[in-house]
Short mmCIF file of N, CA and C in Angstrom, two decimals:
data_model
loop_
_atom_site.label_atom_id
_atom_site.label_comp_id
_atom_site.label_asym_id
_atom_site.label_seq_id
_atom_site.Cartn_x
_atom_site.Cartn_y
_atom_site.Cartn_z
N MET A 1 -44.13 -43.16 -43.30
CA MET A 1 -44.04 -42.28 -43.99
C MET A 1 -43.53 -40.57 -42.62
N LYS A 2 -45.25 -40.67 -41.69
CA LYS A 2 -44.50 -39.77 -40.58
C LYS A 2 -43.77 -39.81 -39.17
N ALA A 3 -42.71 -41.43 -39.47
CA ALA A 3 -41.37 -41.86 -38.68
C ALA A 3 -40.61 -41.46 -39.22
N GLU A 4 -40.07 -41.69 -40.25
CA GLU A 4 -39.71 -41.21 -41.35
C GLU A 4 -38.86 -39.88 -41.27
N ILE A 5 -39.73 -38.62 -40.90
CA ILE A 5 -40.07 -37.52 -40.62
C ILE A 5 -39.91 -36.58 -39.96
N ALA A 6 -40.10 -38.09 -38.65
CA ALA A 6 -39.21 -37.39 -36.57
C ALA A 6 -37.83 -37.68 -37.10
N THR A 7 -37.27 -39.05 -37.64
CA THR A 7 -36.06 -39.78 -38.18
C THR A 7 -35.18 -38.42 -38.31
N VAL A 8 -35.91 -38.05 -39.78
CA VAL A 8 -34.50 -37.11 -39.95
C VAL A 8 -35.25 -35.26 -39.19
N TRP A 9 -36.45 -35.21 -38.31
CA TRP A 9 -35.54 -34.43 -37.82
C TRP A 9 -34.83 -33.70 -36.82
N ALA A 10 -35.01 -35.66 -36.07
CA ALA A 10 -34.23 -35.66 -34.92
C ALA A 10 -33.11 -35.95 -35.57
N CYS A 11 -32.40 -36.06 -36.65
CA CYS A 11 -31.03 -36.05 -36.51
C CYS A 11 -30.55 -35.06 -37.05
N VAL A 12 -31.46 -33.78 -37.94
CA VAL A 12 -30.78 -33.11 -37.82
C VAL A 12 -30.62 -32.14 -36.56
N LEU A 13 -31.02 -32.39 -35.50
CA LEU A 13 -31.55 -31.66 -34.53
C LEU A 13 -30.08 -31.79 -33.87
N VAL A 14 -30.12 -33.52 -33.65
CA VAL A 14 -28.60 -33.85 -33.25
C VAL A 14 -26.94 -33.28 -34.39
N VAL A 15 -27.47 -33.24 -34.80
CA VAL A 15 -26.29 -31.85 -36.18
C VAL A 15 -26.80 -30.78 -35.68
N VAL A 16 -27.25 -30.56 -35.43
CA VAL A 16 -27.26 -29.00 -35.28
C VAL A 16 -26.40 -28.80 -33.50
N PHE A 17 -27.08 -28.91 -32.84
CA PHE A 17 -26.18 -30.01 -31.46
C PHE A 17 -25.18 -29.80 -31.38
N ALA A 18 -24.69 -30.92 -31.88
CA ALA A 18 -23.12 -31.31 -32.49
C ALA A 18 -21.83 -30.16 -32.92
N LEU A 19 -22.89 -29.76 -33.95
CA LEU A 19 -21.88 -28.04 -34.79
C LEU A 19 -22.13 -26.81 -33.24
N ALA A 20 -23.39 -26.49 -32.53
CA ALA A 20 -23.57 -25.64 -31.62
C ALA A 20 -22.23 -26.11 -30.94
N THR A 21 -22.14 -26.93 -30.50
CA THR A 21 -21.27 -27.42 -29.20
C THR A 21 -20.31 -27.61 -29.61
N SER A 22 -19.16 -27.81 -31.07
CA SER A 22 -18.49 -27.86 -31.47
C SER A 22 -17.78 -26.74 -31.37
N ALA A 23 -18.62 -25.76 -31.76
CA ALA A 23 -18.47 -24.12 -32.01
C ALA A 23 -17.86 -23.20 -30.98
N GLY A 24 -18.73 -23.62 -29.22
CA GLY A 24 -18.04 -23.28 -28.92
C GLY A 24 -17.24 -23.85 -28.23
N SER A 25 -16.82 -24.82 -28.04
CA SER A 25 -15.22 -26.39 -27.57
C SER A 25 -13.80 -25.28 -28.61
N ALA A 26 -13.96 -24.91 -30.03
CA ALA A 26 -13.60 -24.46 -31.05
C ALA A 26 -12.78 -23.63 -29.75
N ARG A 27 -14.17 -22.13 -30.28
CA ARG A 27 -13.56 -20.63 -30.25
C ARG A 27 -12.85 -20.71 -28.33
N ALA A 28 -13.48 -21.63 -27.44
CA ALA A 28 -12.24 -22.50 -26.24
C ALA A 28 -11.30 -22.95 -26.60
N ASP A 29 -11.31 -23.45 -27.32
CA ASP A 29 -10.14 -24.12 -28.40
C ASP A 29 -8.38 -22.92 -28.91
N GLN A 30 -9.79 -22.02 -29.61
CA GLN A 30 -8.89 -21.22 -30.06
C GLN A 30 -8.69 -20.54 -29.23
N TRP A 31 -8.59 -19.51 -28.28
CA TRP A 31 -8.34 -18.85 -26.92
C TRP A 31 -7.19 -20.03 -25.97
N GLU A 32 -6.84 -21.10 -26.16
CA GLU A 32 -5.73 -21.57 -25.32
C GLU A 32 -5.04 -21.83 -24.87
N ALA A 33 -4.22 -20.71 -26.59
CA ALA A 33 -3.00 -20.65 -26.17
C ALA A 33 -2.54 -18.85 -25.36
N LEU A 34 -3.83 -18.49 -25.50
CA LEU A 34 -3.96 -16.40 -25.03
C LEU A 34 -3.58 -17.32 -23.90
N ARG A 35 -4.47 -17.98 -23.49
CA ARG A 35 -5.36 -18.74 -21.77
C ARG A 35 -4.54 -18.27 -21.12
N ASN A 36 -3.25 -19.78 -21.50
CA ASN A 36 -2.09 -20.46 -21.19
C ASN A 36 -1.06 -19.78 -21.22
N ASP A 37 -0.39 -18.62 -22.15
CA ASP A 37 -0.19 -17.60 -21.85
C ASP A 37 0.29 -16.97 -21.07
N GLU A 38 1.64 -17.46 -19.73
CA GLU A 38 1.67 -16.79 -18.63
C GLU A 38 2.05 -14.90 -19.19
N ARG A 39 3.07 -14.25 -20.37
CA ARG A 39 2.48 -12.92 -20.73
C ARG A 39 1.41 -12.61 -20.84
N VAL A 40 0.30 -13.25 -21.18
CA VAL A 40 -0.83 -12.56 -21.73
C VAL A 40 -2.27 -13.14 -20.66
N HIS A 41 -1.61 -13.96 -19.54
CA HIS A 41 -2.45 -14.50 -18.43
C HIS A 41 -2.19 -13.40 -17.42
N ASN A 42 -0.48 -13.01 -16.74
CA ASN A 42 -0.26 -12.14 -15.92
C ASN A 42 -0.48 -10.61 -16.29
N GLY A 43 -0.50 -10.49 -17.23
CA GLY A 43 -0.67 -9.17 -18.21
C GLY A 43 -1.69 -7.79 -18.02
N LEU A 44 -2.98 -9.62 -18.74
CA LEU A 44 -4.54 -8.76 -18.55
C LEU A 44 -5.09 -8.98 -16.79
N LEU A 45 -4.11 -9.57 -15.60
CA LEU A 45 -4.42 -9.57 -14.14
C LEU A 45 -4.02 -8.17 -14.30
N MET A 46 -2.83 -8.20 -14.36
CA MET A 46 -2.41 -6.57 -13.69
C MET A 46 -3.07 -5.41 -14.41
N ILE A 47 -3.87 -5.37 -15.49
CA ILE A 47 -3.74 -3.91 -15.80
C ILE A 47 -5.37 -4.33 -14.82
N ALA A 48 -6.10 -5.86 -14.74
CA ALA A 48 -7.15 -5.44 -13.94
C ALA A 48 -7.16 -4.95 -12.68
N ILE A 49 -5.88 -5.51 -12.14
CA ILE A 49 -6.08 -4.89 -11.06
C ILE A 49 -5.54 -3.30 -10.48
N GLY A 50 -5.27 -3.38 -11.40
CA GLY A 50 -4.74 -1.93 -11.76
C GLY A 50 -5.70 -1.36 -11.80
N ARG A 51 -6.47 -1.36 -12.39
CA ARG A 51 -7.72 -0.71 -13.35
C ARG A 51 -8.92 -0.59 -11.84
N HIS A 52 -8.64 -1.47 -11.05
CA HIS A 52 -9.87 -1.80 -9.90
C HIS A 52 -8.63 -0.97 -8.92
N ILE A 53 -7.89 -0.54 -8.43
CA ILE A 53 -7.47 0.35 -7.12
C ILE A 53 -6.97 1.53 -7.97
N GLU A 54 -7.47 2.26 -9.92
CA GLU A 54 -7.34 3.36 -10.37
C GLU A 54 -8.88 3.72 -10.59
N LEU A 55 -9.57 2.90 -9.74
CA LEU A 55 -11.44 3.59 -9.98
C LEU A 55 -11.56 3.24 -8.50
N THR A 56 -11.42 2.79 -7.43
CA THR A 56 -11.24 2.40 -6.33
C THR A 56 -10.96 4.28 -5.25
N CYS A 57 -9.81 3.56 -5.76
CA CYS A 57 -8.76 5.03 -4.53
C CYS A 57 -8.69 6.38 -5.75
N PRO A 58 -9.27 7.26 -4.10
CA PRO A 58 -9.16 8.22 -4.90
C PRO A 58 -8.26 9.47 -5.24
N THR A 59 -6.72 8.66 -4.40
CA THR A 59 -5.19 9.30 -3.97
C THR A 59 -4.56 8.49 -5.64
N ILE A 60 -5.80 8.07 -5.73
CA ILE A 60 -4.35 6.75 -7.64
C ILE A 60 -4.80 6.95 -8.46
N GLU A 61 -3.96 7.30 -10.14
CA GLU A 61 -4.35 7.46 -10.81
C GLU A 61 -3.53 6.36 -11.98
N ARG A 62 -3.87 6.21 -12.98
CA ARG A 62 -3.14 5.50 -13.51
C ARG A 62 -2.19 6.59 -14.41
N ARG A 63 -1.20 5.50 -14.66
CA ARG A 63 -0.15 6.21 -15.84
C ARG A 63 -0.09 6.25 -17.13
N THR A 64 -0.58 6.84 -17.63
CA THR A 64 -1.59 7.00 -18.77
C THR A 64 -0.33 6.22 -20.29
N ILE A 65 0.29 6.63 -20.37
CA ILE A 65 0.98 6.97 -20.69
C ILE A 65 1.58 5.39 -21.28
N ALA A 66 2.44 4.85 -20.27
CA ALA A 66 2.92 3.57 -19.74
C ALA A 66 1.63 2.29 -19.49
N ALA A 67 0.40 2.50 -18.73
CA ALA A 67 -0.23 1.78 -19.28
C ALA A 67 -0.26 1.50 -20.55
N GLY A 68 -0.58 2.54 -21.62
CA GLY A 68 -0.51 2.55 -22.79
C GLY A 68 0.23 1.46 -24.00
N ALA A 69 1.61 1.51 -23.10
CA ALA A 69 2.59 1.17 -23.94
C ALA A 69 2.29 -0.26 -23.65
N PHE A 70 1.32 -0.60 -22.04
CA PHE A 70 1.63 -2.13 -21.85
C PHE A 70 1.07 -3.05 -22.11
N LEU A 71 -0.34 -2.03 -22.48
CA LEU A 71 -1.35 -2.63 -22.72
C LEU A 71 -1.23 -3.05 -24.92
N LEU A 72 -0.09 -1.80 -25.06
CA LEU A 72 0.32 -2.34 -26.05
C LEU A 72 1.12 -3.63 -26.53
N GLY A 73 2.10 -3.56 -25.89
CA GLY A 73 3.08 -4.58 -25.45
C GLY A 73 2.22 -6.12 -26.06
N LEU A 74 1.95 -6.15 -24.98
CA LEU A 74 0.49 -6.72 -24.80
C LEU A 74 -0.69 -7.98 -25.35
N ALA A 75 -0.45 -6.54 -25.99
CA ALA A 75 -1.30 -7.05 -28.17
C ALA A 75 -0.45 -7.90 -29.02
N ASN A 76 0.70 -7.19 -29.06
CA ASN A 76 1.68 -7.35 -29.64
C ASN A 76 2.38 -8.77 -29.02
N HIS A 77 2.26 -9.22 -27.67
CA HIS A 77 2.88 -10.42 -27.96
C HIS A 77 1.56 -10.90 -28.42
N ALA A 78 0.63 -10.93 -28.19
CA ALA A 78 -0.62 -11.75 -28.46
C ALA A 78 -0.62 -11.97 -29.64
N MET A 79 -0.60 -11.64 -30.68
CA MET A 79 -0.54 -11.00 -31.86
C MET A 79 0.56 -11.96 -32.61
N SER A 80 1.86 -12.14 -31.84
CA SER A 80 2.83 -12.41 -31.86
C SER A 80 2.63 -14.36 -32.09
N LEU A 81 2.08 -14.43 -31.18
CA LEU A 81 0.83 -15.81 -30.60
C LEU A 81 0.52 -16.03 -32.49
N GLY A 82 -0.02 -16.06 -33.39
CA GLY A 82 -0.76 -16.14 -34.40
C GLY A 82 -2.20 -15.56 -34.39
N TYR A 83 -2.46 -14.21 -33.56
CA TYR A 83 -3.48 -14.25 -33.13
C TYR A 83 -3.83 -13.67 -34.05
N SER A 84 -5.29 -12.11 -34.82
CA SER A 84 -5.41 -11.27 -35.57
C SER A 84 -5.44 -10.33 -33.83
N ARG A 85 -5.26 -9.24 -34.03
CA ARG A 85 -5.73 -8.36 -33.87
C ARG A 85 -7.95 -7.94 -32.97
N ALA A 86 -8.39 -8.67 -33.13
CA ALA A 86 -9.46 -9.04 -33.87
C ALA A 86 -9.94 -9.99 -32.93
N GLU A 87 -9.21 -11.52 -33.27
CA GLU A 87 -9.24 -12.27 -32.13
C GLU A 87 -9.16 -12.19 -31.02
N VAL A 88 -7.92 -11.11 -30.42
CA VAL A 88 -6.70 -10.95 -29.24
C VAL A 88 -8.03 -10.38 -28.38
N THR A 89 -8.99 -8.78 -29.11
CA THR A 89 -9.48 -8.40 -28.57
C THR A 89 -11.45 -9.26 -28.28
N ASP A 90 -12.21 -10.01 -29.51
CA ASP A 90 -12.66 -10.50 -29.14
C ASP A 90 -12.21 -11.97 -27.25
N TYR A 91 -11.19 -11.86 -26.95
CA TYR A 91 -10.75 -13.16 -26.07
C TYR A 91 -11.49 -11.29 -25.19
N VAL A 92 -10.20 -10.68 -24.81
CA VAL A 92 -10.06 -10.09 -23.55
C VAL A 92 -11.78 -8.84 -23.84
N GLU A 93 -11.99 -8.95 -24.43
CA GLU A 93 -14.87 -9.12 -24.15
C GLU A 93 -14.58 -9.46 -23.90
N ASP A 94 -14.65 -10.57 -23.99
CA ASP A 94 -14.88 -11.71 -23.62
C ASP A 94 -15.46 -11.86 -22.15
N ASP A 95 -16.83 -12.44 -22.30
CA ASP A 95 -17.04 -11.98 -20.53
C ASP A 95 -17.09 -13.22 -19.75
N THR A 96 -16.47 -14.54 -19.71
CA THR A 96 -16.26 -15.18 -19.79
C THR A 96 -15.04 -15.62 -19.23
N GLU A 97 -13.91 -14.71 -19.76
CA GLU A 97 -12.54 -14.50 -19.41
C GLU A 97 -11.78 -13.31 -18.69
N GLN A 98 -13.40 -12.13 -19.01
CA GLN A 98 -13.38 -11.68 -18.24
C GLN A 98 -13.69 -11.82 -16.21
N GLU A 99 -14.73 -12.67 -16.30
CA GLU A 99 -15.19 -13.11 -15.00
C GLU A 99 -13.87 -13.69 -14.44
N ARG A 100 -13.02 -15.02 -15.62
CA ARG A 100 -12.30 -16.13 -14.79
C ARG A 100 -11.24 -14.62 -13.87
N ILE A 101 -10.76 -13.51 -15.02
CA ILE A 101 -9.39 -12.91 -14.61
C ILE A 101 -9.53 -12.02 -13.52
N ILE A 102 -11.28 -11.64 -13.18
CA ILE A 102 -11.90 -10.84 -11.93
C ILE A 102 -11.42 -12.33 -10.59
N ALA A 103 -12.12 -12.68 -10.91
CA ALA A 103 -11.78 -14.08 -9.79
C ALA A 103 -10.45 -14.14 -9.55
N ILE A 104 -9.91 -14.05 -10.22
CA ILE A 104 -7.74 -14.09 -10.31
C ILE A 104 -7.79 -13.31 -9.47
N ALA A 105 -7.97 -11.71 -9.43
CA ALA A 105 -8.07 -10.25 -8.73
C ALA A 105 -8.82 -10.44 -7.68
N ARG A 106 -9.51 -10.62 -8.00
CA ARG A 106 -10.45 -10.35 -6.27
C ARG A 106 -9.07 -11.64 -5.61
N GLN A 107 -8.90 -12.98 -5.38
CA GLN A 107 -7.93 -12.85 -4.33
C GLN A 107 -6.98 -13.04 -4.75
N TYR A 108 -6.36 -12.27 -4.80
CA TYR A 108 -5.53 -11.68 -5.83
C TYR A 108 -5.21 -10.42 -3.53
N PHE A 109 -6.73 -9.68 -3.82
CA PHE A 109 -6.62 -8.44 -3.04
C PHE A 109 -6.85 -9.16 -1.88
N ALA A 110 -8.12 -10.53 -1.58
CA ALA A 110 -8.38 -10.89 -0.12
C ALA A 110 -6.75 -11.20 0.27
N ASP A 111 -6.54 -12.01 -0.83
CA ASP A 111 -4.63 -12.16 -0.04
C ASP A 111 -3.60 -11.21 1.14
N ARG A 112 -4.65 -9.97 0.52
CA ARG A 112 -4.05 -8.50 0.88
C ARG A 112 -4.17 -7.82 1.77
N GLY A 113 -5.74 -8.54 2.48
CA GLY A 113 -5.78 -8.22 3.10
C GLY A 113 -7.35 -7.09 3.17
N VAL A 114 -7.69 -6.87 1.47
CA VAL A 114 -8.69 -6.39 1.50
C VAL A 114 -9.87 -7.22 1.60
N ALA A 115 -11.12 -6.35 1.77
CA ALA A 115 -11.50 -7.04 2.88
C ALA A 115 -13.07 -6.80 1.94
N SER A 116 -13.42 -6.07 0.92
CA SER A 116 -13.69 -6.09 0.24
C SER A 116 -13.91 -5.62 -1.66
N LEU A 117 -14.19 -5.57 -2.23
CA LEU A 117 -14.32 -4.88 -3.31
C LEU A 117 -13.96 -3.15 -3.60
N GLU A 118 -15.19 -3.30 -2.87
CA GLU A 118 -15.75 -1.57 -2.32
C GLU A 118 -14.46 -0.94 -1.01
N ASP A 119 -13.72 -1.97 -0.08
CA ASP A 119 -13.03 -1.37 0.65
C ASP A 119 -11.74 -0.45 0.01
N VAL A 120 -12.53 0.36 0.30
CA VAL A 120 -11.86 2.08 -0.36
C VAL A 120 -10.03 2.11 -0.14
N GLU A 121 -9.79 2.05 1.22
CA GLU A 121 -8.73 1.89 2.22
C GLU A 121 -7.23 0.59 1.58
N GLY A 122 -8.43 -0.14 2.00
CA GLY A 122 -7.45 -2.18 1.36
C GLY A 122 -7.21 -1.18 -0.63
N ALA A 123 -8.03 -0.35 -1.28
CA ALA A 123 -7.22 -0.88 -2.42
C ALA A 123 -6.13 0.44 -2.78
N CYS A 124 -6.42 1.00 -0.87
CA CYS A 124 -5.09 2.58 -1.52
C CYS A 124 -4.20 1.75 -1.80
N ARG A 125 -4.48 1.19 -0.07
CA ARG A 125 -3.02 0.38 0.72
C ARG A 125 -1.90 -0.28 0.17
N VAL A 126 -2.78 -1.27 -1.21
CA VAL A 126 -2.31 -2.11 -2.39
C VAL A 126 -1.36 -1.52 -3.86
N GLY A 127 -1.89 0.22 -3.35
CA GLY A 127 -1.71 0.77 -4.25
C GLY A 127 -0.35 1.14 -4.01
N ARG A 128 -0.36 1.61 -3.34
CA ARG A 128 0.76 2.15 -2.74
C ARG A 128 2.21 1.32 -2.51
N ASP A 129 1.20 -0.12 -2.15
CA ASP A 129 2.44 -0.84 -1.71
C ASP A 129 2.98 -1.25 -2.75
N GLU A 130 2.87 -1.66 -3.62
CA GLU A 130 2.53 -1.99 -5.18
C GLU A 130 3.43 -0.75 -6.10
N ILE A 131 3.57 0.38 -6.28
CA ILE A 131 4.37 1.93 -5.91
C ILE A 131 5.08 1.45 -5.63
N THR A 132 5.22 1.99 -4.23
CA THR A 132 6.90 1.80 -3.52
C THR A 132 7.18 0.77 -4.25
N ALA A 133 6.40 -0.51 -4.41
CA ALA A 133 7.10 -1.87 -4.42
C ALA A 133 7.83 -1.59 -6.10
N GLY A 134 7.47 -0.88 -6.66
CA GLY A 134 8.25 -1.38 -7.84
C GLY A 134 7.94 -1.56 -9.15
N SER A 135 6.48 -3.09 -8.63
CA SER A 135 6.65 -3.99 -9.76
C SER A 135 5.67 -4.07 -10.65
N GLN A 136 5.13 -4.19 -11.54
CA GLN A 136 5.08 -4.02 -12.72
C GLN A 136 3.72 -3.53 -12.98
N ILE A 137 2.37 -3.51 -11.47
CA ILE A 137 1.19 -2.40 -11.56
C ILE A 137 1.45 -1.73 -11.05
N GLY A 138 2.82 -1.15 -10.55
CA GLY A 138 2.82 -0.28 -9.27
C GLY A 138 3.27 1.12 -10.56
N ARG A 139 4.79 0.55 -11.65
CA ARG A 139 4.22 1.51 -12.69
C ARG A 139 3.44 1.45 -13.37
N LEU A 140 2.97 1.13 -13.62
CA LEU A 140 0.94 1.57 -14.24
C LEU A 140 0.40 2.55 -13.39
N LEU A 141 1.18 2.71 -12.24
CA LEU A 141 0.02 3.63 -11.28
C LEU A 141 0.61 4.68 -11.02
N ARG A 142 0.03 5.88 -10.24
CA ARG A 142 0.78 7.40 -9.17
C ARG A 142 0.37 7.75 -8.58
N GLU A 143 0.70 8.12 -7.33
CA GLU A 143 -0.55 8.33 -5.82
C GLU A 143 -0.66 10.09 -6.70
N GLY A 144 -1.61 10.85 -6.95
CA GLY A 144 -1.28 11.98 -7.42
C GLY A 144 -3.40 12.69 -7.08
#
């Protein structure tokens, strides 16, 4: 009888572990289209880069209306892929996804000679370059 109970518990543990693992995979698969969508990926990256510039450089600030419109357009695009507003919010707020985008943003700054995330002059230079170039990041920012 004890062997049968141990076997049942072992099976229960295997099923629970399998469900937990598949739930994590399902969530990752759920966001696969968002993660691989070029507009969503690039948009989130631009927001992360612009936000870092805004927070680091005291002479550059965000264009609030332009940034809000850009973010709304990005959210609407993500929802056009079949995701609800809550799912899009969950994706954007997910720690793993944020870490992924931040790592790419760090590389973006490093490629432009910014020594560290605390490099104020480097962030200001990159921000001014983006504003001068009229890039999407630059259109979200202004010197002021």
